[in-house]
Amino acid sequence: MFYPFEMERYLETLLGERDPLLHEIEEQALKETIPIVTPMVGNFLNLLVFTSKAQTILEVGTAIGYSTIWLARAAKETGGHVTTIDMNKDRLARARENIECAGLRDQVTTLEGDARKLLRTLDAAYDLVFIDAAKGEYLEYLSLIYPLIAPGGLLVVDNVLFRGWVVPGSTFAPKYDRMVGGLRQFLEDLSLNPDFSTSVLPFGDGVSVSRRIGP
Ligand SMILES: C[S@@+](CC[C@H](N)C(=O)[O-])C[C@H]1O[C@@H](n2cnc3c(N)ncnc32)[C@H](O)[C@@H]1O
């Protein structure tokens, strides 16, 4: 977290209590150190689906279904559908259970496998794509996902500032050099792409939001 922990906690209180299911998934993720989006980012994803009225939503990185539920709850209201990809069989099985518990089975399709392979097999035009899988693979996802975003569609990416280390001049352990370098390149490629208009929001772990403005 690169801004005060107290601020994150305070902003979270403004969201109000999550329902028992989301709360339980947050607890499980914390206990088992499964990385999931912060509640504020989850709420933001929900808001984006509502406001954009996205019908076709693609998520890369399901884990146990926390962000999927935030996306799919909005999709249920707008008549949309979420397709979500994860390569971890056990996590995906738990995600399916959580999605079922949330009463969102009809709103979600889960795909098991490596996104770098599966993305090549998709040919739909997505109104909103959310990337939250392996940070070292973001550049690869980007080239595969660009053609899948519908004109006017949104690309939302989590962890783009990764603990603030993506900001030049930050200090971190050398083992993160490659990943941080990859994320810097990712943000540069995304921001310089004339077909996309991008804002980077410094909350959660850094979230980028891009709208496809080009052909
Ligand atoms: C940060 S977690 C996703 C958290 C989830 N979006 C949430 O907030 O509830 C990242 C997930 O991406 C998955 N993953 C990593 N690399 C992947 C790949 N190449 N293809 C598919 N899934 C991948 C991992 O198995 C992991 O469950």
GROMACS .gro file of C-alpha atoms and ligand atoms in nm:
model
  242
    1MET     CA    1   0.000   0.000   0.000
    2PHE     CA    2   0.163   0.326  -0.107
    3TYR     CA    3  -0.080   0.561   0.059
    4PRO     CA    4  -0.165   0.561   0.428
    5PHE     CA    5  -0.320   0.240   0.554
    6GLU     CA    6  -0.551   0.460   0.764
    7MET     CA    7  -0.687   0.620   0.448
    8GLU     CA    8  -0.768   0.280   0.293
    9ARG     CA    9  -0.941   0.174   0.616
   10TYR     CA   10  -1.134   0.501   0.636
   11LEU     CA   11  -1.249   0.478   0.273
   12GLU     CA   12  -1.353   0.120   0.336
   13THR     CA   13  -1.578   0.231   0.622
   14LEU     CA   14  -1.756   0.458   0.374
   15LEU     CA   15  -1.847   0.152   0.167
   16GLY     CA   16  -2.045   0.013   0.458
   17GLU     CA   17  -2.053  -0.352   0.564
   18ARG     CA   18  -2.019  -0.608   0.292
   19ASP     CA   19  -2.278  -0.886   0.291
   20PRO     CA   20  -2.179  -1.208   0.475
   21LEU     CA   21  -2.066  -1.390   0.158
   22LEU     CA   22  -1.822  -1.121   0.042
   23HIS     CA   23  -1.706  -1.079   0.402
   24GLU     CA   24  -1.642  -1.453   0.432
   25ILE     CA   25  -1.442  -1.460   0.105
   26GLU     CA   26  -1.236  -1.163   0.227
   27GLU     CA   27  -1.161  -1.353   0.549
   28GLN     CA   28  -1.065  -1.673   0.364
   29ALA     CA   29  -0.840  -1.483   0.123
   30LEU     CA   30  -0.665  -1.309   0.411
   31LYS     CA   31  -0.615  -1.633   0.603
   32GLU     CA   32  -0.483  -1.823   0.301
   33THR     CA   33  -0.293  -1.525   0.150
   34ILE     CA   34  -0.491  -1.543  -0.173
   35PRO     CA   35  -0.452  -1.201  -0.336
   36ILE     CA   36  -0.788  -1.044  -0.414
   37VAL     CA   37  -0.892  -0.689  -0.502
   38THR     CA   38  -0.960  -0.454  -0.212
   39PRO     CA   39  -1.329  -0.395  -0.130
   40MET     CA   40  -1.297  -0.046  -0.278
   41VAL     CA   41  -1.170  -0.185  -0.606
   42GLY     CA   42  -1.449  -0.445  -0.603
   43ASN     CA   43  -1.705  -0.171  -0.552
   44PHE     CA   44  -1.543   0.033  -0.829
   45LEU     CA   45  -1.567  -0.261  -1.074
   46ASN     CA   46  -1.933  -0.299  -0.983
   47LEU     CA   47  -1.987   0.072  -1.048
   48LEU     CA   48  -1.809   0.056  -1.384
   49VAL     CA   49  -2.029  -0.230  -1.506
   50PHE     CA   50  -2.343  -0.041  -1.397
   51THR     CA   51  -2.244   0.292  -1.546
   52SER     CA   52  -2.109   0.152  -1.873
   53LYS     CA   53  -2.402  -0.094  -1.895
   54ALA     CA   54  -2.149  -0.353  -2.008
   55GLN     CA   55  -2.315  -0.662  -2.151
   56THR     CA   56  -2.007  -0.870  -2.224
   57ILE     CA   57  -1.748  -0.879  -1.948
   58LEU     CA   58  -1.420  -1.072  -1.944
   59GLU     CA   59  -1.208  -1.126  -1.634
   60VAL     CA   60  -0.854  -1.266  -1.640
   61GLY     CA   61  -0.772  -1.401  -1.292
   62THR     CA   62  -1.072  -1.537  -1.098
   63ALA     CA   63  -0.902  -1.681  -0.786
   64ILE     CA   64  -1.194  -1.773  -0.555
   65GLY     CA   65  -1.445  -1.545  -0.724
   66TYR     CA   66  -1.439  -1.228  -0.513
   67SER     CA   67  -1.400  -0.973  -0.793
   68THR     CA   68  -1.615  -1.195  -1.017
   69ILE     CA   69  -1.904  -1.155  -0.772
   70TRP     CA   70  -1.868  -0.775  -0.768
   71LEU     CA   71  -1.871  -0.774  -1.151
   72ALA     CA   72  -2.153  -1.028  -1.185
   73ARG     CA   73  -2.382  -0.856  -0.935
   74ALA     CA   74  -2.381  -0.550  -1.157
   75ALA     CA   75  -2.416  -0.769  -1.467
   76LYS     CA   76  -2.727  -0.927  -1.317
   77GLU     CA   77  -2.885  -0.581  -1.297
   78THR     CA   78  -2.780  -0.474  -1.647
   79GLY     CA   79  -2.850  -0.807  -1.821
   80GLY     CA   80  -2.480  -0.866  -1.880
   81HIS     CA   81  -2.261  -1.177  -1.855
   82VAL     CA   82  -1.914  -1.238  -1.710
   83THR     CA   83  -1.663  -1.483  -1.857
   84THR     CA   84  -1.376  -1.543  -1.614
   85ILE     CA   85  -1.048  -1.729  -1.662
   86ASP     CA   86  -0.814  -1.894  -1.412
   87MET     CA   87  -0.556  -2.169  -1.449
   88ASN     CA   88  -0.576  -2.284  -1.086
   89LYS     CA   89  -0.822  -2.575  -1.079
   90ASP     CA   90  -0.880  -2.571  -0.700
   91ARG     CA   91  -0.935  -2.197  -0.680
   92LEU     CA   92  -1.169  -2.207  -0.976
   93ALA     CA   93  -1.373  -2.485  -0.811
   94ARG     CA   94  -1.407  -2.266  -0.500
   95ALA     CA   95  -1.498  -1.969  -0.719
   96ARG     CA   96  -1.779  -2.174  -0.875
   97GLU     CA   97  -1.913  -2.259  -0.529
   98ASN     CA   98  -1.900  -1.894  -0.421
   99ILE     CA   99  -2.067  -1.780  -0.744
  100GLU     CA  100  -2.341  -2.040  -0.688
  101CYS     CA  101  -2.386  -1.918  -0.327
  102ALA     CA  102  -2.418  -1.564  -0.457
  103GLY     CA  103  -2.699  -1.678  -0.687
  104LEU     CA  104  -2.499  -1.572  -0.993
  105ARG     CA  105  -2.457  -1.903  -1.177
  106ASP     CA  106  -2.646  -1.779  -1.483
  107GLN     CA  107  -2.440  -1.461  -1.502
  108VAL     CA  108  -2.095  -1.626  -1.503
  109THR     CA  109  -1.903  -1.866  -1.728
  110THR     CA  110  -1.576  -1.997  -1.583
  111LEU     CA  111  -1.295  -2.106  -1.813
  112GLU     CA  112  -1.010  -2.314  -1.674
  113GLY     CA  113  -0.668  -2.280  -1.836
  114ASP     CA  114  -0.377  -2.053  -1.911
  115ALA     CA  115  -0.509  -1.714  -2.020
  116ARG     CA  116  -0.220  -1.685  -2.267
  117LYS     CA  117  -0.371  -1.979  -2.452
  118LEU     CA  118  -0.742  -1.926  -2.385
  119LEU     CA  119  -0.741  -1.560  -2.491
  120ARG     CA  120  -0.634  -1.672  -2.840
  121THR     CA  121  -0.950  -1.883  -2.869
  122LEU     CA  122  -1.197  -1.603  -2.784
  123ASP     CA  123  -1.352  -1.401  -3.061
  124ALA     CA  124  -1.624  -1.203  -2.881
  125ALA     CA  125  -1.607  -0.825  -2.851
  126TYR     CA  126  -1.607  -0.743  -2.479
  127ASP     CA  127  -1.755  -0.424  -2.335
  128LEU     CA  128  -1.538  -0.450  -2.024
  129VAL     CA  129  -1.221  -0.651  -1.966
  130PHE     CA  130  -1.068  -0.678  -1.619
  131ILE     CA  131  -0.709  -0.804  -1.589
  132ASP     CA  132  -0.590  -0.933  -1.251
  133ALA     CA  133  -0.369  -1.238  -1.308
  134ALA     CA  134   0.013  -1.281  -1.313
  135LYS     CA  135   0.172  -0.935  -1.307
  136GLY     CA  136   0.476  -1.060  -1.504
  137GLU     CA  137   0.243  -1.158  -1.789
  138TYR     CA  138   0.054  -0.830  -1.823
  139LEU     CA  139   0.236  -0.724  -2.141
  140GLU     CA  140   0.146  -1.055  -2.303
  141TYR     CA  141  -0.220  -1.028  -2.202
  142LEU     CA  142  -0.233  -0.677  -2.344
  143SER     CA  143  -0.149  -0.777  -2.700
  144LEU     CA  144  -0.399  -1.066  -2.683
  145ILE     CA  145  -0.674  -0.854  -2.528
  146TYR     CA  146  -0.653  -0.541  -2.747
  147PRO     CA  147  -0.843  -0.706  -3.035
  148LEU     CA  148  -1.109  -0.840  -2.796
  149ILE     CA  149  -1.223  -0.499  -2.666
  150ALA     CA  150  -1.534  -0.360  -2.834
  151PRO     CA  151  -1.520  -0.003  -2.971
  152GLY     CA  152  -1.595   0.223  -2.673
  153GLY     CA  153  -1.524  -0.069  -2.440
  154LEU     CA  154  -1.327  -0.049  -2.115
  155LEU     CA  155  -1.005  -0.217  -2.009
  156VAL     CA  156  -0.952  -0.216  -1.631
  157VAL     CA  157  -0.627  -0.347  -1.483
  158ASP     CA  158  -0.540  -0.405  -1.116
  159ASN     CA  159  -0.201  -0.371  -0.942
  160VAL     CA  160  -0.052  -0.144  -1.208
  161LEU     CA  161   0.143   0.055  -0.945
  162PHE     CA  162   0.238  -0.259  -0.749
  163ARG     CA  163   0.301  -0.132  -0.396
  164GLY     CA  164   0.406   0.200  -0.550
  165TRP     CA  165   0.726   0.039  -0.681
  166VAL     CA  166   0.631   0.109  -1.043
  167VAL     CA  167   0.695   0.478  -0.971
  168PRO     CA  168   1.054   0.545  -1.089
  169GLY     CA  169   1.299   0.599  -0.805
  170SER     CA  170   1.126   0.350  -0.571
  171THR     CA  171   1.336   0.102  -0.378
  172PHE     CA  172   1.253  -0.269  -0.365
  173ALA     CA  173   1.430  -0.606  -0.356
  174PRO     CA  174   1.615  -0.700  -0.679
  175LYS     CA  175   1.396  -1.012  -0.721
  176TYR     CA  176   1.111  -0.774  -0.822
  177ASP     CA  177   1.316  -0.592  -1.090
  178ARG     CA  178   1.173  -0.790  -1.381
  179MET     CA  179   0.811  -0.767  -1.267
  180VAL     CA  180   0.827  -0.395  -1.186
  181GLY     CA  181   1.006  -0.328  -1.518
  182GLY     CA  182   0.733  -0.523  -1.698
  183LEU     CA  183   0.459  -0.321  -1.528
  184ARG     CA  184   0.631   0.009  -1.618
  185GLN     CA  185   0.650  -0.106  -1.981
  186PHE     CA  186   0.286  -0.216  -1.963
  187LEU     CA  187   0.170   0.127  -1.840
  188GLU     CA  188   0.380   0.301  -2.102
  189ASP     CA  189   0.245   0.085  -2.387
  190LEU     CA  190  -0.112   0.133  -2.268
  191SER     CA  191  -0.081   0.509  -2.215
  192LEU     CA  192   0.089   0.566  -2.551
  193ASN     CA  193  -0.158   0.355  -2.749
  194PRO     CA  194  -0.357   0.611  -2.954
  195ASP     CA  195  -0.653   0.373  -2.972
  196PHE     CA  196  -0.703   0.397  -2.595
  197SER     CA  197  -0.763   0.681  -2.352
  198THR     CA  198  -0.618   0.585  -2.014
  199SER     CA  199  -0.631   0.709  -1.655
  200VAL     CA  200  -0.429   0.552  -1.375
  201LEU     CA  201  -0.602   0.572  -1.039
  202PRO     CA  202  -0.378   0.553  -0.733
  203PHE     CA  203  -0.607   0.354  -0.505
  204GLY     CA  204  -0.599  -0.011  -0.406
  205ASP     CA  205  -0.271  -0.126  -0.561
  206GLY     CA  206  -0.313   0.110  -0.857
  207VAL     CA  207  -0.592   0.061  -1.111
  208SER     CA  208  -0.579   0.167  -1.475
  209VAL     CA  209  -0.897   0.237  -1.668
  210SER     CA  210  -0.879   0.269  -2.047
  211ARG     CA  211  -1.152   0.331  -2.301
  212ARG     CA  212  -1.115   0.211  -2.656
  213ILE     CA  213  -1.143   0.523  -2.869
  214GLY     CA  214  -0.978   0.390  -3.183
  215PRO     CA  215  -1.093   0.143  -3.447
  216LIG     C1  216  -0.471  -1.182  -0.800
  216LIG     S1  217  -0.548  -1.337  -0.823
  216LIG     C2  218  -0.706  -1.291  -0.884
  216LIG     C3  219  -0.792  -1.228  -0.779
  216LIG     C4  220  -0.934  -1.200  -0.822
  216LIG     N1  221  -0.938  -1.117  -0.940
  216LIG     C5  222  -1.007  -1.127  -0.709
  216LIG     O1  223  -0.979  -1.008  -0.691
  216LIG     O2  224  -1.091  -1.188  -0.642
  216LIG     C6  225  -0.467  -1.391  -0.966
  216LIG     C7  226  -0.518  -1.522  -1.024
  216LIG     O3  227  -0.466  -1.532  -1.157
  216LIG     C8  228  -0.442  -1.667  -1.185
  216LIG     N2  229  -0.344  -1.673  -1.295
  216LIG     C9  230  -0.214  -1.636  -1.293
  216LIG     N3  231  -0.159  -1.651  -1.414
  216LIG    C10  232  -0.256  -1.699  -1.495
  216LIG    C11  233  -0.263  -1.737  -1.631
  216LIG     N4  234  -0.156  -1.727  -1.711
  216LIG     N5  235  -0.379  -1.784  -1.680
  216LIG    C12  236  -0.489  -1.795  -1.600
  216LIG     N6  237  -0.489  -1.761  -1.471
  216LIG    C13  238  -0.375  -1.713  -1.418
  216LIG    C14  239  -0.393  -1.727  -1.055
  216LIG     O4  240  -0.419  -1.865  -1.053
  216LIG    C15  241  -0.470  -1.647  -0.950
  216LIG     O5  242  -0.581  -1.718  -0.901
   0.00000   0.00000   0.00000
